[in-house]
Coordinates of C-alpha atoms in Angstrom, one line a residue:
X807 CA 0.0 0.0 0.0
X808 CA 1.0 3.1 -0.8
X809 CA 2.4 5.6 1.9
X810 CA 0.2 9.1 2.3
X811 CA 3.1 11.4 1.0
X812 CA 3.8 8.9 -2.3
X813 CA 0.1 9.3 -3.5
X814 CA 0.2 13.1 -2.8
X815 CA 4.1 12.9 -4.8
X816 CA 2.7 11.6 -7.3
X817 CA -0.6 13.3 -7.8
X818 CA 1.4 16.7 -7.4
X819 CA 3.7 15.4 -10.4
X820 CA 1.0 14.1 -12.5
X821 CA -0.8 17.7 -12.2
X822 CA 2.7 20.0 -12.5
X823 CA 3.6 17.9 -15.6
X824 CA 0.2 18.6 -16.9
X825 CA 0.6 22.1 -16.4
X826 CA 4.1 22.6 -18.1
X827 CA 3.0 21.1 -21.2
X828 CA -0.1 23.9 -21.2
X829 CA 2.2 26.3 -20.1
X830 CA 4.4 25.4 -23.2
X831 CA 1.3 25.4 -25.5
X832 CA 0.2 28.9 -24.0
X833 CA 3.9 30.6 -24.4
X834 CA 4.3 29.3 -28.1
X835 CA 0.6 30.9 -28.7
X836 CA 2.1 34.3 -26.8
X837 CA 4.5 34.4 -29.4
X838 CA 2.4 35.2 -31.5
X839 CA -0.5 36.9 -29.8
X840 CA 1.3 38.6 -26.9
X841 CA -2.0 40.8 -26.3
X842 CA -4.2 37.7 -25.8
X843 CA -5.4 38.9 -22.2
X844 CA -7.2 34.9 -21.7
X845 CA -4.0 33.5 -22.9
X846 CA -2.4 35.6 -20.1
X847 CA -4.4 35.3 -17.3
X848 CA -4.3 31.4 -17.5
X849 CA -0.5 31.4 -18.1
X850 CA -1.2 33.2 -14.6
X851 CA -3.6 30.8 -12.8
X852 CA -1.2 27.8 -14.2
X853 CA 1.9 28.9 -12.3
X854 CA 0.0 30.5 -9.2
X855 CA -1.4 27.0 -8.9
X856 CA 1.9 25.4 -9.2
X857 CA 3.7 27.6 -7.0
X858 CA 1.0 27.0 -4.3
X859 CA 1.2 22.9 -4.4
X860 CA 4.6 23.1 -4.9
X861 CA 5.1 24.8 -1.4
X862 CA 2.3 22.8 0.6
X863 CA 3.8 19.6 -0.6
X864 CA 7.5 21.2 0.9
X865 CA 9.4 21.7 -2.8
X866 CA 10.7 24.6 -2.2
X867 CA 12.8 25.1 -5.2
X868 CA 9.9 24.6 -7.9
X869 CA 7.9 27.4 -6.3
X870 CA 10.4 29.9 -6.1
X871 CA 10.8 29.1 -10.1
X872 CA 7.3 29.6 -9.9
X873 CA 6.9 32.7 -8.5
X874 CA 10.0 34.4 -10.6
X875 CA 7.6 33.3 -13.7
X876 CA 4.2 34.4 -12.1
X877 CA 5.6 37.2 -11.3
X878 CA 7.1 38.2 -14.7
X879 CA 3.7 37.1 -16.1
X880 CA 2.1 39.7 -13.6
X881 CA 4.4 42.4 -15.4
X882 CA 3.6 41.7 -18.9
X883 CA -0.2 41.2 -18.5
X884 CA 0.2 45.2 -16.2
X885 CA 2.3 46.4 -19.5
X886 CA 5.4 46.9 -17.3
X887 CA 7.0 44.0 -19.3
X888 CA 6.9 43.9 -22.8
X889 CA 6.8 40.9 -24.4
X890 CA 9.5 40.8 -26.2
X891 CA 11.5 38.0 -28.3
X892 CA 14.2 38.4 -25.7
X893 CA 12.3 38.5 -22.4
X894 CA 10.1 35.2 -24.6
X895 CA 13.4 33.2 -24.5
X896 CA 14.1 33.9 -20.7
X897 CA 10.4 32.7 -20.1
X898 CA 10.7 29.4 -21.9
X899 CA 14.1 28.9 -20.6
X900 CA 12.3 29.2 -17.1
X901 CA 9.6 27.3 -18.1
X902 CA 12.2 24.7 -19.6
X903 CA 14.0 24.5 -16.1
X904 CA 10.7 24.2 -14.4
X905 CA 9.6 20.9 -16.2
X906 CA 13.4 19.5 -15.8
X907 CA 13.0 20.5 -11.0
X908 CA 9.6 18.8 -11.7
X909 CA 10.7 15.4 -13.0
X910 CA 13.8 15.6 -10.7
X911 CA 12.0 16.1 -7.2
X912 CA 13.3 12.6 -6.3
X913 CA 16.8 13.4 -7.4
X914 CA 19.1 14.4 -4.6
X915 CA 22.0 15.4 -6.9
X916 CA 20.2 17.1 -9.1
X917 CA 21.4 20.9 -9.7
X918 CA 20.2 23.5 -11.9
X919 CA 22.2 23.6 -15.0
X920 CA 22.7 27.0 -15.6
X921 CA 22.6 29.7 -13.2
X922 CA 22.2 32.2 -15.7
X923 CA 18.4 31.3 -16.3
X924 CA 17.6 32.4 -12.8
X925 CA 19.5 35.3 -13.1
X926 CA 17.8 36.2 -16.2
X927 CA 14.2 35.8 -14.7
X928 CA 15.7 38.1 -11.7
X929 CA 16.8 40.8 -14.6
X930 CA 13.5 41.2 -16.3
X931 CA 11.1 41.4 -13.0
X932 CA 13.3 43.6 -11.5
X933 CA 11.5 46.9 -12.1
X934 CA 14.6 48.7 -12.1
X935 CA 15.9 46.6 -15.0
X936 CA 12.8 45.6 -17.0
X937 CA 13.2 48.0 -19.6
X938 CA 16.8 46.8 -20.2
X939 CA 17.2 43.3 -21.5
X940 CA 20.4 43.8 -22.5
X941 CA 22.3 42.3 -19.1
X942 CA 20.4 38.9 -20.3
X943 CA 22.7 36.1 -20.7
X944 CA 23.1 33.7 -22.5
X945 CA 22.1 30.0 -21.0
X946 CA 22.8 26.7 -21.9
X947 CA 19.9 24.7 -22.8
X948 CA 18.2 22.6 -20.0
X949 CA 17.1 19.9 -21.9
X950 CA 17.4 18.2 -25.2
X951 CA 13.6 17.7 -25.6
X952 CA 12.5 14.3 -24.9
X953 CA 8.8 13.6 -25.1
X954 CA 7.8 11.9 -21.9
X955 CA 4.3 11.0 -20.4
X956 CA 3.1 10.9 -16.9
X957 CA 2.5 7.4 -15.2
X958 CA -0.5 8.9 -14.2
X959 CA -4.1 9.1 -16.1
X960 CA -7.5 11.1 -14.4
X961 CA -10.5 8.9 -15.1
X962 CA -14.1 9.7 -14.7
X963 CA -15.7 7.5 -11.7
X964 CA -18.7 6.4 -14.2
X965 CA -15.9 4.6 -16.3
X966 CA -14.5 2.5 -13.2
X967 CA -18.5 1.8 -12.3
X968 CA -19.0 0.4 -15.6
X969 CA -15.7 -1.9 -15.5
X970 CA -16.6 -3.1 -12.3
X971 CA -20.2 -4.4 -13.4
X972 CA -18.7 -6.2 -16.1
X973 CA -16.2 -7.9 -13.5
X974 CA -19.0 -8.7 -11.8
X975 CA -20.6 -10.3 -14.7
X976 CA -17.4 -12.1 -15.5
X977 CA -17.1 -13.6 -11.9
X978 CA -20.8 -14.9 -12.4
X979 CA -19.7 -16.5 -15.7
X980 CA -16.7 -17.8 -13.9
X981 CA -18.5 -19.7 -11.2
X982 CA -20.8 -21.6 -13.6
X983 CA -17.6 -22.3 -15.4
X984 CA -16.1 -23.7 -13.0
X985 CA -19.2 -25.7 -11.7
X986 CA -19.5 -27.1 -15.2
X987 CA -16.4 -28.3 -15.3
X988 CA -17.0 -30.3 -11.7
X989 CA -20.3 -31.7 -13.2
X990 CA -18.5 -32.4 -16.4
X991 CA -15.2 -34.2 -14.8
X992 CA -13.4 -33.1 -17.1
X993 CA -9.6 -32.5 -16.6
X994 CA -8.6 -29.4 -19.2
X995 CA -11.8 -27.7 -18.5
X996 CA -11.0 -28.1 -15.0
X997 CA -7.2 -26.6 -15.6
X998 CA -8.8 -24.0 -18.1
X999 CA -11.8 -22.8 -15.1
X1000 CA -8.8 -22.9 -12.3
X1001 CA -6.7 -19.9 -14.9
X1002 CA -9.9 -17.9 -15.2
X1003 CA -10.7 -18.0 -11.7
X1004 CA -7.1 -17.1 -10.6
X1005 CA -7.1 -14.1 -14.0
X1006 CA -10.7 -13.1 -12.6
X1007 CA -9.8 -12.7 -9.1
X1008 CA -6.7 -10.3 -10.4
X1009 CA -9.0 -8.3 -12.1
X1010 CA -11.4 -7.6 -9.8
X1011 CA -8.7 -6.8 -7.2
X1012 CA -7.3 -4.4 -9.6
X1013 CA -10.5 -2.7 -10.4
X1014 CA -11.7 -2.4 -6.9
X1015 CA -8.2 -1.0 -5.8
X1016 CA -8.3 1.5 -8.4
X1017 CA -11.5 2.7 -7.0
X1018 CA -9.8 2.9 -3.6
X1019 CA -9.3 6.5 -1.7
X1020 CA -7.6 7.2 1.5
X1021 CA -10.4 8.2 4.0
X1022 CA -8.1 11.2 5.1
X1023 CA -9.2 12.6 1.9
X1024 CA -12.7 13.1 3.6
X1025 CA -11.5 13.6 7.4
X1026 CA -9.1 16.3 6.5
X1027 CA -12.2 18.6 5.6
X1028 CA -13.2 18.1 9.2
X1029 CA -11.2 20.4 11.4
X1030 CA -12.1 23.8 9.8
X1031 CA -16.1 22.4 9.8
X1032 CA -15.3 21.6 13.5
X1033 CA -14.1 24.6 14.2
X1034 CA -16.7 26.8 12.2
X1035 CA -19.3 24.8 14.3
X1036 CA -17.8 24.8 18.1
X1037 CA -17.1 28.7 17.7
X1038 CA -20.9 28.9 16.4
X1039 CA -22.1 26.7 19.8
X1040 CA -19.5 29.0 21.8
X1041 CA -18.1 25.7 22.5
X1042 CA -14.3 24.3 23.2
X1043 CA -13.5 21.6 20.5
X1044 CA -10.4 19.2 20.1
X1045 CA -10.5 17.2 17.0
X1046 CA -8.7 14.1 16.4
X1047 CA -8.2 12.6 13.4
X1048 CA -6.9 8.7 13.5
X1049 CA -6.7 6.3 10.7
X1050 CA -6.3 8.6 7.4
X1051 CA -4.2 6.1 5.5
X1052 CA -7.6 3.3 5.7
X1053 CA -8.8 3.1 2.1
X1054 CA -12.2 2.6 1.2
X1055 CA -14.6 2.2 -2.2
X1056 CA -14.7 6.1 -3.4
X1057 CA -18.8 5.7 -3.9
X1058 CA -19.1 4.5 -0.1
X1059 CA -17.1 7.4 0.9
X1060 CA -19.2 9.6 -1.3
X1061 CA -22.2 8.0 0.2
X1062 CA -21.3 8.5 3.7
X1063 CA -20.1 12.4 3.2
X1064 CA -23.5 13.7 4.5
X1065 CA -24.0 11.0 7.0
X1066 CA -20.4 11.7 8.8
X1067 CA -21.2 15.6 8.5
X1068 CA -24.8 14.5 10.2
X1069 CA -23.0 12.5 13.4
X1070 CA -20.5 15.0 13.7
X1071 CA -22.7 18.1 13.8
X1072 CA -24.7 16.4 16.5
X1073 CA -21.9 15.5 18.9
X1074 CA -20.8 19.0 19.3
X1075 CA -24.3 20.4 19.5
X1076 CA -26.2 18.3 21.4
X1077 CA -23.2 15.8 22.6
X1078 CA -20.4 17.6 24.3
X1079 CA -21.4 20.6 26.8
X1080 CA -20.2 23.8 27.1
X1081 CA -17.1 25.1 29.3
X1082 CA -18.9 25.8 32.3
X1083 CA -21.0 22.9 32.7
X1084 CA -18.0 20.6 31.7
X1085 CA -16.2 22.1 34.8
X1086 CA -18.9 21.3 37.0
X1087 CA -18.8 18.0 36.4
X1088 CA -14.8 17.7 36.8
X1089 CA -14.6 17.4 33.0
X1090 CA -11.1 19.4 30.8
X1091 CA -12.8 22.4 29.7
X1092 CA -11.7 21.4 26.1
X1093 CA -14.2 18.6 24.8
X1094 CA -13.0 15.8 22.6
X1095 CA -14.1 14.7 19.6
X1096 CA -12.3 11.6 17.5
X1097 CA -13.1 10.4 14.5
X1098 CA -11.3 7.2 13.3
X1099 CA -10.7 4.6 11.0
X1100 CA -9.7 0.9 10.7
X1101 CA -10.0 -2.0 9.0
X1102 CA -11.5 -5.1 9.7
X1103 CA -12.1 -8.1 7.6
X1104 CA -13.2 -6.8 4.9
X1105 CA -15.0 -4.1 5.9
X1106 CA -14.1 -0.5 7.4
X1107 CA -14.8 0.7 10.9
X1108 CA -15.5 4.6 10.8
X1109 CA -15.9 5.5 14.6
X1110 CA -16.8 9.2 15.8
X1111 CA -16.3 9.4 19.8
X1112 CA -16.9 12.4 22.1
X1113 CA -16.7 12.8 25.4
X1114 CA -19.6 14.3 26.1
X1115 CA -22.7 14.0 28.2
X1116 CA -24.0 10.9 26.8
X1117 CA -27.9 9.8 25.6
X1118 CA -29.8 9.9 28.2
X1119 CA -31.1 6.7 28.3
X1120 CA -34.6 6.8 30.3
X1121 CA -35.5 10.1 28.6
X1122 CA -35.5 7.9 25.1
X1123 CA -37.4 4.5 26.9
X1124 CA -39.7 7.8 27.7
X1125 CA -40.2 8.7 24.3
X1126 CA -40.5 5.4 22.9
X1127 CA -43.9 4.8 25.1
X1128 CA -44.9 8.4 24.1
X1129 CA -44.3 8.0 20.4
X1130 CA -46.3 4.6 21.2
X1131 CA -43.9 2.5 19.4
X1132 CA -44.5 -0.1 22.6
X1133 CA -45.8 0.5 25.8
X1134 CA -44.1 0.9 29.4
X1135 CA -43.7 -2.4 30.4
X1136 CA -42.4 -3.8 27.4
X1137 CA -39.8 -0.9 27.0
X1138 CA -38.5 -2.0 30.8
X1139 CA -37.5 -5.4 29.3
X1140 CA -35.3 -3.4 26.8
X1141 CA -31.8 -3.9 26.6
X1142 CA -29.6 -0.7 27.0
X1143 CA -28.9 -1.4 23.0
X1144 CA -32.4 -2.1 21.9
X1145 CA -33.3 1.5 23.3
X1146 CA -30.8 2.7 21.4
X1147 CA -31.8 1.7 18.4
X1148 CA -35.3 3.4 18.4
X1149 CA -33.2 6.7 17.8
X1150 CA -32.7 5.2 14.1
X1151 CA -36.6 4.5 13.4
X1152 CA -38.3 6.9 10.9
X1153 CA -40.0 9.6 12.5
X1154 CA -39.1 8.6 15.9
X1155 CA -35.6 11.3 16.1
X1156 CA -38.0 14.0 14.7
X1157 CA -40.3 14.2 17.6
X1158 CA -39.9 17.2 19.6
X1159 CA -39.6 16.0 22.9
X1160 CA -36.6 13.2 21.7
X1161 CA -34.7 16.7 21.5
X1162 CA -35.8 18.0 24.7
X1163 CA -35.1 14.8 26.4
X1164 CA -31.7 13.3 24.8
X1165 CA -30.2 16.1 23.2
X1166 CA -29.3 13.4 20.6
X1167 CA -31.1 11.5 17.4
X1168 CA -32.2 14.3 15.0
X1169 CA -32.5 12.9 11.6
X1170 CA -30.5 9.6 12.5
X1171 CA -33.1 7.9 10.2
X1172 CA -31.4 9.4 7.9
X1173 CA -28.2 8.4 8.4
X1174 CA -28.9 5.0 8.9
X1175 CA -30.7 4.7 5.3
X1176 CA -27.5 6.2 4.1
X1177 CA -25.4 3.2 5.5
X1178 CA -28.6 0.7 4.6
X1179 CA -28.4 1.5 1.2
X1180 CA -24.5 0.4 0.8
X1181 CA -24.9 -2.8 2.7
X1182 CA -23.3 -1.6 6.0
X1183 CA -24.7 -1.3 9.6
X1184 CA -24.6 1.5 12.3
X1185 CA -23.9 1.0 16.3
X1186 CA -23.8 3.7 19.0
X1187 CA -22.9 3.0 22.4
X1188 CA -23.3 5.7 24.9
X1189 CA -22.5 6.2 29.0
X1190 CA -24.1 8.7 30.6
X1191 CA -21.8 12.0 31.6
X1192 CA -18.8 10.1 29.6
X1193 CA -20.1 10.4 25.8
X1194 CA -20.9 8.8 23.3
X1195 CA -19.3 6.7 20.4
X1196 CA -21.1 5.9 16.9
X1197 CA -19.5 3.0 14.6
X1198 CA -19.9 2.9 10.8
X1199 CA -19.6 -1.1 9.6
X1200 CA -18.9 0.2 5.9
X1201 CA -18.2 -2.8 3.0
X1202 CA -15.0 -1.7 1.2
X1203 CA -16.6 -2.6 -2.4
X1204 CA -20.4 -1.7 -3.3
X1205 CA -20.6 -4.4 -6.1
X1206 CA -18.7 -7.7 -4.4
X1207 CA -20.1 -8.3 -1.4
X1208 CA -19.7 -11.6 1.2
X1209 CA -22.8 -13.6 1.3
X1210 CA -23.7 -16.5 3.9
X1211 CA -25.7 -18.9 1.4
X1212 CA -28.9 -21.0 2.6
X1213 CA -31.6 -23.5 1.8
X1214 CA -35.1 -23.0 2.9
X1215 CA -38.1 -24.8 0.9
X1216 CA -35.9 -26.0 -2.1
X1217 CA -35.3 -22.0 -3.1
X1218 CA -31.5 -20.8 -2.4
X1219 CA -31.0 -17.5 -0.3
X1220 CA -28.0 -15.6 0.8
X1221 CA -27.3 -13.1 3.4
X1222 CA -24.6 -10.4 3.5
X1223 CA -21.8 -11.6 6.0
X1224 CA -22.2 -8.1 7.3
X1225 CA -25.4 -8.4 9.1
X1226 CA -24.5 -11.9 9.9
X1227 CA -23.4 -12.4 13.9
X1228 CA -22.8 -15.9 14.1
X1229 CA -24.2 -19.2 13.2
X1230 CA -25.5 -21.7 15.3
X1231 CA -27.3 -25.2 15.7
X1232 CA -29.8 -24.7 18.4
X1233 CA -31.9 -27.8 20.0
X1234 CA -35.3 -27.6 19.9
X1235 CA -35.2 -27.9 23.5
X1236 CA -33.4 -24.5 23.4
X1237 CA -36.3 -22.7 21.5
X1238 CA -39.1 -20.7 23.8
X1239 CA -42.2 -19.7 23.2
X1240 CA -42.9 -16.8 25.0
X1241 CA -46.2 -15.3 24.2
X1242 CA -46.8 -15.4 20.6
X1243 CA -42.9 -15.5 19.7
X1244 CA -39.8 -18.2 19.8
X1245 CA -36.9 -16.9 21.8
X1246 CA -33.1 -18.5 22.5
X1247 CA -30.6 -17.2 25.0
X1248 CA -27.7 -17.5 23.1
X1249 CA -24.3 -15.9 24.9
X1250 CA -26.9 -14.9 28.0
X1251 CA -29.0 -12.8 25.2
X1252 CA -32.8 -13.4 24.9
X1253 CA -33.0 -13.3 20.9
X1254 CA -36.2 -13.6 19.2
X1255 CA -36.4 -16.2 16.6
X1256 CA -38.2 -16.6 13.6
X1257 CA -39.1 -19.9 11.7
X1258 CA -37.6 -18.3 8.3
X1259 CA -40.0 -20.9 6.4
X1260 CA -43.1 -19.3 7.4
X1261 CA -42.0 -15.8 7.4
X1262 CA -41.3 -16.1 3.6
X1263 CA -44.8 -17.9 3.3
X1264 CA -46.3 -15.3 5.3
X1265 CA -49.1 -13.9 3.5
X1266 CA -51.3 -12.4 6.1
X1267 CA -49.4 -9.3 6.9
X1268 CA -49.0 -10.5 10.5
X1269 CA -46.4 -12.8 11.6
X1270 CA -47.3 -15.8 12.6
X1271 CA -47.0 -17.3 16.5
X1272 CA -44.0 -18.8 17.4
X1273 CA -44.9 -22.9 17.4
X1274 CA -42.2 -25.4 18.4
X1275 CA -44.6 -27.8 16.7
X1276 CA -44.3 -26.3 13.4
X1277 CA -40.7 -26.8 13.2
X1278 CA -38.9 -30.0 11.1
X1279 CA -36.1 -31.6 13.3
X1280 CA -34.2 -31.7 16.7
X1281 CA -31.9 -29.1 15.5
X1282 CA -32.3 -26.0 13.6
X1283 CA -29.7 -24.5 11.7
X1284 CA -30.1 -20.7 12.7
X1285 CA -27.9 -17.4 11.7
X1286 CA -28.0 -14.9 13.9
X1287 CA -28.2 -11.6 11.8
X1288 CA -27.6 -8.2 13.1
X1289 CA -29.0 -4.9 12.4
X1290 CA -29.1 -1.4 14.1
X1291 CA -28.1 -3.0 17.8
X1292 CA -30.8 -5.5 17.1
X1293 CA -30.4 -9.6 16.6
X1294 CA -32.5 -11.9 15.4
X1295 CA -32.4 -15.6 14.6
X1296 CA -33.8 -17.1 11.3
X1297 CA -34.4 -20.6 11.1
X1298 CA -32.8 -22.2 8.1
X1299 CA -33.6 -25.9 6.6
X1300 CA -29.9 -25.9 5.0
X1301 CA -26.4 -24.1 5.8
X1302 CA -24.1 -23.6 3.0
X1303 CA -21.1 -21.3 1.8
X1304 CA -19.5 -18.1 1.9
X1305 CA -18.9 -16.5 -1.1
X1306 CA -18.6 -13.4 -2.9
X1307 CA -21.6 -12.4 -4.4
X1308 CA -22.5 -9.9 -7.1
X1309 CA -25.8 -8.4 -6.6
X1310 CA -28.5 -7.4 -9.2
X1311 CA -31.6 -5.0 -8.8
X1312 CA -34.8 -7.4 -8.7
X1313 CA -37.3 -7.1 -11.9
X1314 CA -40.7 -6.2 -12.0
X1315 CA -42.7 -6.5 -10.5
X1316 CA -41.2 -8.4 -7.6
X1317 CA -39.1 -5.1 -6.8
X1318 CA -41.2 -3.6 -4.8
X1319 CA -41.2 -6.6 -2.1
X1320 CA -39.2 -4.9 0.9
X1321 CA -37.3 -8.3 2.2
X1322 CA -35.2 -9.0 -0.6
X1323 CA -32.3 -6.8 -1.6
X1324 CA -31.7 -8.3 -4.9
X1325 CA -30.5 -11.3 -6.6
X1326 CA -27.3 -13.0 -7.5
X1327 CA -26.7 -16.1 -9.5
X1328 CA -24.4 -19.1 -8.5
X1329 CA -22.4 -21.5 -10.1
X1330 CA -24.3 -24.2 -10.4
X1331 CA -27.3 -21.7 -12.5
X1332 CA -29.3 -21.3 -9.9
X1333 CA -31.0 -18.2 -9.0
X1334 CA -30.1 -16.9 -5.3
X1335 CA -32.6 -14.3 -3.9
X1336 CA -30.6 -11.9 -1.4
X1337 CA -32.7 -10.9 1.8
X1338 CA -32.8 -7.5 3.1
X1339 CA -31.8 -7.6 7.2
X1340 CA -32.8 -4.4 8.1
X1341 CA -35.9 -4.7 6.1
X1342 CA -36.5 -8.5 7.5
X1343 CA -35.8 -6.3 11.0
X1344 CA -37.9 -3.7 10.9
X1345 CA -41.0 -5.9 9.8
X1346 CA -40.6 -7.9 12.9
X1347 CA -40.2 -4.9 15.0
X1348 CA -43.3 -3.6 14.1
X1349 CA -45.7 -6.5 12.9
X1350 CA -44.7 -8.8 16.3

C-alpha cells in the first residue's frame, strides 16, 4: 500500500507535468499573440497553482521558479513588461527549467544547469531593470527535448462503475464455469476454469483497488467544519483525526459524506457541553471529539467518539412509550442497546420531545438509510456524563459483497456476512415460546427467533406465532443476523457457503417486495434471492 506522502508525490507530479505542457502550448501561442489577455491570465492561474502545491507539498525550489515566472507574467499582463523576443526566450528557458525540478524532485543530486536562467528571470522582474534586457545572458539549454508521459491518467468514476459491473458479470460466468467443469469431470476444463478463476480474481482486485481512496481525503475537511461549528455553539472543541491512511470504495465514501457531517454536527451540539457545565462535572474544559478509522475483515470501521454527556437513556425509553412504538412495560425489558436503536426508526428522532429529552437523534433515520443502502450497519454505544461513540460497519466494495448462502423450501437464499453475527445449531429444547414469539438465550441474550420458512410464506401481513410444533427436526440450523443493535435468529432448513456475491436489482414487479435486496446467480445456474436484514428487521419490530 502506498504511503500518504507517495500518493500526494505523485498526484502533485501528474498535475505539475500537466501544467508545463499547457504552459508550453500557451507561451508558443504568446509568441504570436502577446495581447491575448485569456492567454495571459491562465499562463497566470497555471503557475500560481503550481507555486502554491509546490510549497504545501515542501518543494521549495519549484515554487520559487514559480513565483519568478508568475511574477514576470504579472508584469507583462500590467504592461510593465513587454513581451518581447528576448524577455520570450528567458520565459521558456524558465519554463524549460521548471519541467526539468519537476521530474527531478526525487533526485538528490540534481542541480540546476545554468545559473544564468535564474539570473535572467531576476533581470526582467526587476522593475529597475525591466526596460533593459540587454544584461540577459546567455544559458545553456536545460534539456534536449524528450517527449515523456506521466505514469498517471485522471478517469471519470462512471468509467470504473462500468468496469466493475462487467467484472462482476465475469465472476458470475466464472463460477458456472467452474461448476460445469466439476459436473463435467473433465480434466482441461478443470485446468482452463482454475486460470480464469485465478485471471478473474486479479481483475477484480485491480479494479476495486483503483477505486480505492484514502479516507483522510474526507476527514481532513473536518477540522475547519469543526471549528466553524464549536465557535458557532460557543463551545471548546479538540478534533482528532486517527486512521487517514484506511482506504475505502470512493462511492461508499461519497455516500457517507452527508452521513459523517450529520454524526458530527450532532456531537458537538447536542453531545459535548459547554465550558462551564464541563467544569462542573470535573470534566477538561476542552471537549473531545475523535473520529477514526480501521479495517476489519473486509470491511471499514468509521468511529466518531466524544466525550460528552451521553444519551440519556430513560428520557429515550420515555419517548419510545410516548411516540407509542411499545408500551411501558415492554420498553423496561429493553436492553440498554435495543433502546438505542429506536433513535434510528423513521419519524421517531424527529419528535420534539426526543430533542428536549436526549439532546441526541435528530434525523438519524437518515443516516442509517444512508449506510442501509451500501450494505453496512450502524452501532452507538453511549455512557451517561462520559459520551458517546457511533460506529460505521462500511463494506469496502459496493458491487462484491460476502454472502452467507442458505436452503429454505428448495429456493436458495443468501445473506450479506455483514449483518450476519454468528451461526449456530440450536436444539429444539433451546427454543421458547414466549407469548406469541420463539426466543433463545444465546451468549446470555434473549433473541427472538423466527421460523424463516413461514416468514417467507407469510401472507397475512402478520407474523405468525411462534410454534415449536411447526418446526422440522431436533436441530435448527439458525444465523443470527444483526442490524441497528438488534439480533434476530432465522431458522434455516440448510447451511451452505461463503462467497462473494454480485448483486443485481430485482425485476418487475417483484421489486417492490421490501425483504429482498436483490438477486445473484451461482455457479451451479441457480438463482439466489438476497434478503434485506434491516428490512426483515424492521417488519418484525413492528408486525410482532
Amino acid at each position: 500500500m502506498k504511503s500518504r506522502e507517495q500518493e500526494y508525490k505523485e498526484i502533485f507530479i501528474a498535475e505539475a507535468l500537466e501544467y508545463f505542457d499547457a504552459l508550453n502550448r500557451h507561451l508558443s501561442t504568446l509568441e504570436k499573440t502577446p495581447e491575448d489577455e485569456q492567454i495571459l491570465a491562465e499562463v497566470f492561474r497555471l503557475l500560481h497553482n503550481l507555486k502554491a502545491n509546490a510549497k504545501a507539498i515542501g518543494y521549495l525550489q519549484i515554487s520559487d521558479l514559480s513565483h519568478k515566472l508568475e511574477t514576470a507574467f504579472e508584469l507583462i499582463r500590467k504592461h510593465e513588461l513587454a513581451f518581447s523576443n528576448e524577455v520570450a526566450a528567458v520565459l521558456f528557458d524558465g519554463i524549460d527549467l521548471l519541467g526539468e525540478q519537476i521530474t527531478n524532485v526525487d533526485n538528490q543530486d540534481y542541480k540546476i544547469p545554468d545559473e544564468n536562467i535564474i539570473r535572467n528571470l531576476d533581470v526582467i522582474i526587476n522593475p529597475e531593470l525591466a526596460h533593459s534586457t540587454t544584461e540577459v545572458a546567455k544559458v545553456v539549454k536545460v534539456n534536449d527535448r524528450n517527449i515523456t508521459l506521466s505514469d498517471l491518467i485522471y478517469i471519470q468514476i462512471k468509467k470504473l462503475d462500468h468496469l466493475l459491473n462487467l467484472v462482476g458479470e465475469l465472476i458470475i460466468d466464472r463460477d458456472r464455469i467452474i461448476s460445469l467443469s466439476k459436473d463435467l469431470n473433465s480434466e482441461e476444463l478443470k485446468a482452463v476454469s482454475s486460470h480464469l478463476y485465478r485471471i478473474t480474481e486479479e481483475i477484480q482486485f485491480s479494479v476495486m483497488d483503483a477505486r480505492l481512496v484514502n479516507v483522510g481525503s474526507l476527514f481532513n475537511k473536518f477540522p475547519r467544519i469543526v471549528r466553524d461549528i464549536a465557535q458557532a455553539e460557543q463551545k471548546e472543541i479538540q478534533l482528532e483525526i486517527v486512521g487517514q491512511d484506511i482506504q475505502i470504495d470512493r462511492n461508499i465514501l461519497q455516500i457517507m459524506t452527508d452521513s459523517l457531517l450529520h454524526l458530527v454536527r450532532n456531537a458537538i451540539s447536542h453531545g459535548i457541553e459547554k465550558t462551564a457545565v464541563r467544569l462542573k462535572k470535573n470534566k477538561p474544559p476542552q471537549g473531545t471529539l475523535i473520529l477514526s478509522a480501521q479495517s476489519d475483515r473486509d470491511n471499514v470501521l468509521i468511529r466518531l467518539t466524544d466525550d460528552g454527556k451521553g444519551i440519556d437513556v430513560p428520557a429515550v425509553k420515555k419517548a419510545i412509550v410516548a411516540r407509542k412504538f411499545l408500551n411501558r412495560e415492554a420498553v423496561e425489558d429493553l436492553r440498554e442497546a435495543e433502546v438505542l436503536s429506536y433513535l434510528f426508526e423513521p419519524g421517531f428522532s424527529m419528535a420534539k420531545e426526543v430533542t428536549e429529552f436526549s439532546g441526541r437523534g435528530v434525523g438519524l433515520d437518515v443516516v442509517k438509510n444512508a449506510i442501509d443502502s451500501i450494505g453496512g450497519r450502524i452501532q452507538v454505544h453511549s455512557e451517561k456524563d462520559k459520551g458517546t461513540t457511533f460506529t460505521l460497519h462500511l463494506p469496502t466494495s459496493i458491487a462484491v459483497k460476502g454472502a452467507l448462502l442458505f436452503e429454505v423450501e428448495g429456493g436458495y437464499y443468501a445473506i450479506l456476512l455483514m449483518h450476519t453475527d454468528s451461526v449456530v445449531a440450536l436444539d429444539i429444547d433451546e427454543l421458547h415460546e414466549v407469548g406469541d414469539m420463539l426466543v433463545a438465550n444465546i451468549k446470555d441474550e434473549t433473541i427472538p427467533v423466527i421460523y424463516l420458512r413461514d416468514f417467507l410464506n407469510n401472507d397475512t401481513g402478520k407474523m405468525l406465532p411462534g410454534n415449536k410444533s411447526r418446526l422440522n427436526g431436533s436441530v435448527q440450523n439458525t444465523i443470527i443476523v444483526i442490524y441497528n443493535n438488534r439480533r434476530l435468529g432465522l431458522i434455516v432448513d440448510k447451511l451452505y457457503r461463503q462467497q462473494d456475491i454480485v448483486i443485481k436489482p430485482l425485476n418487475k414487479p417483484v421489486d417492490n417486495i421490501d425483504i429482498y435486496g436483490g438477486v445473484t446467480l451461482l455457479g451451479t445456474g441457480k438463482v439466489c434471492l438476497v434478503l434485506d436484514v434491516p428490512a426483515i428487521t424492521r417488519y418484525f419490530v413492528t408486525k410482532k
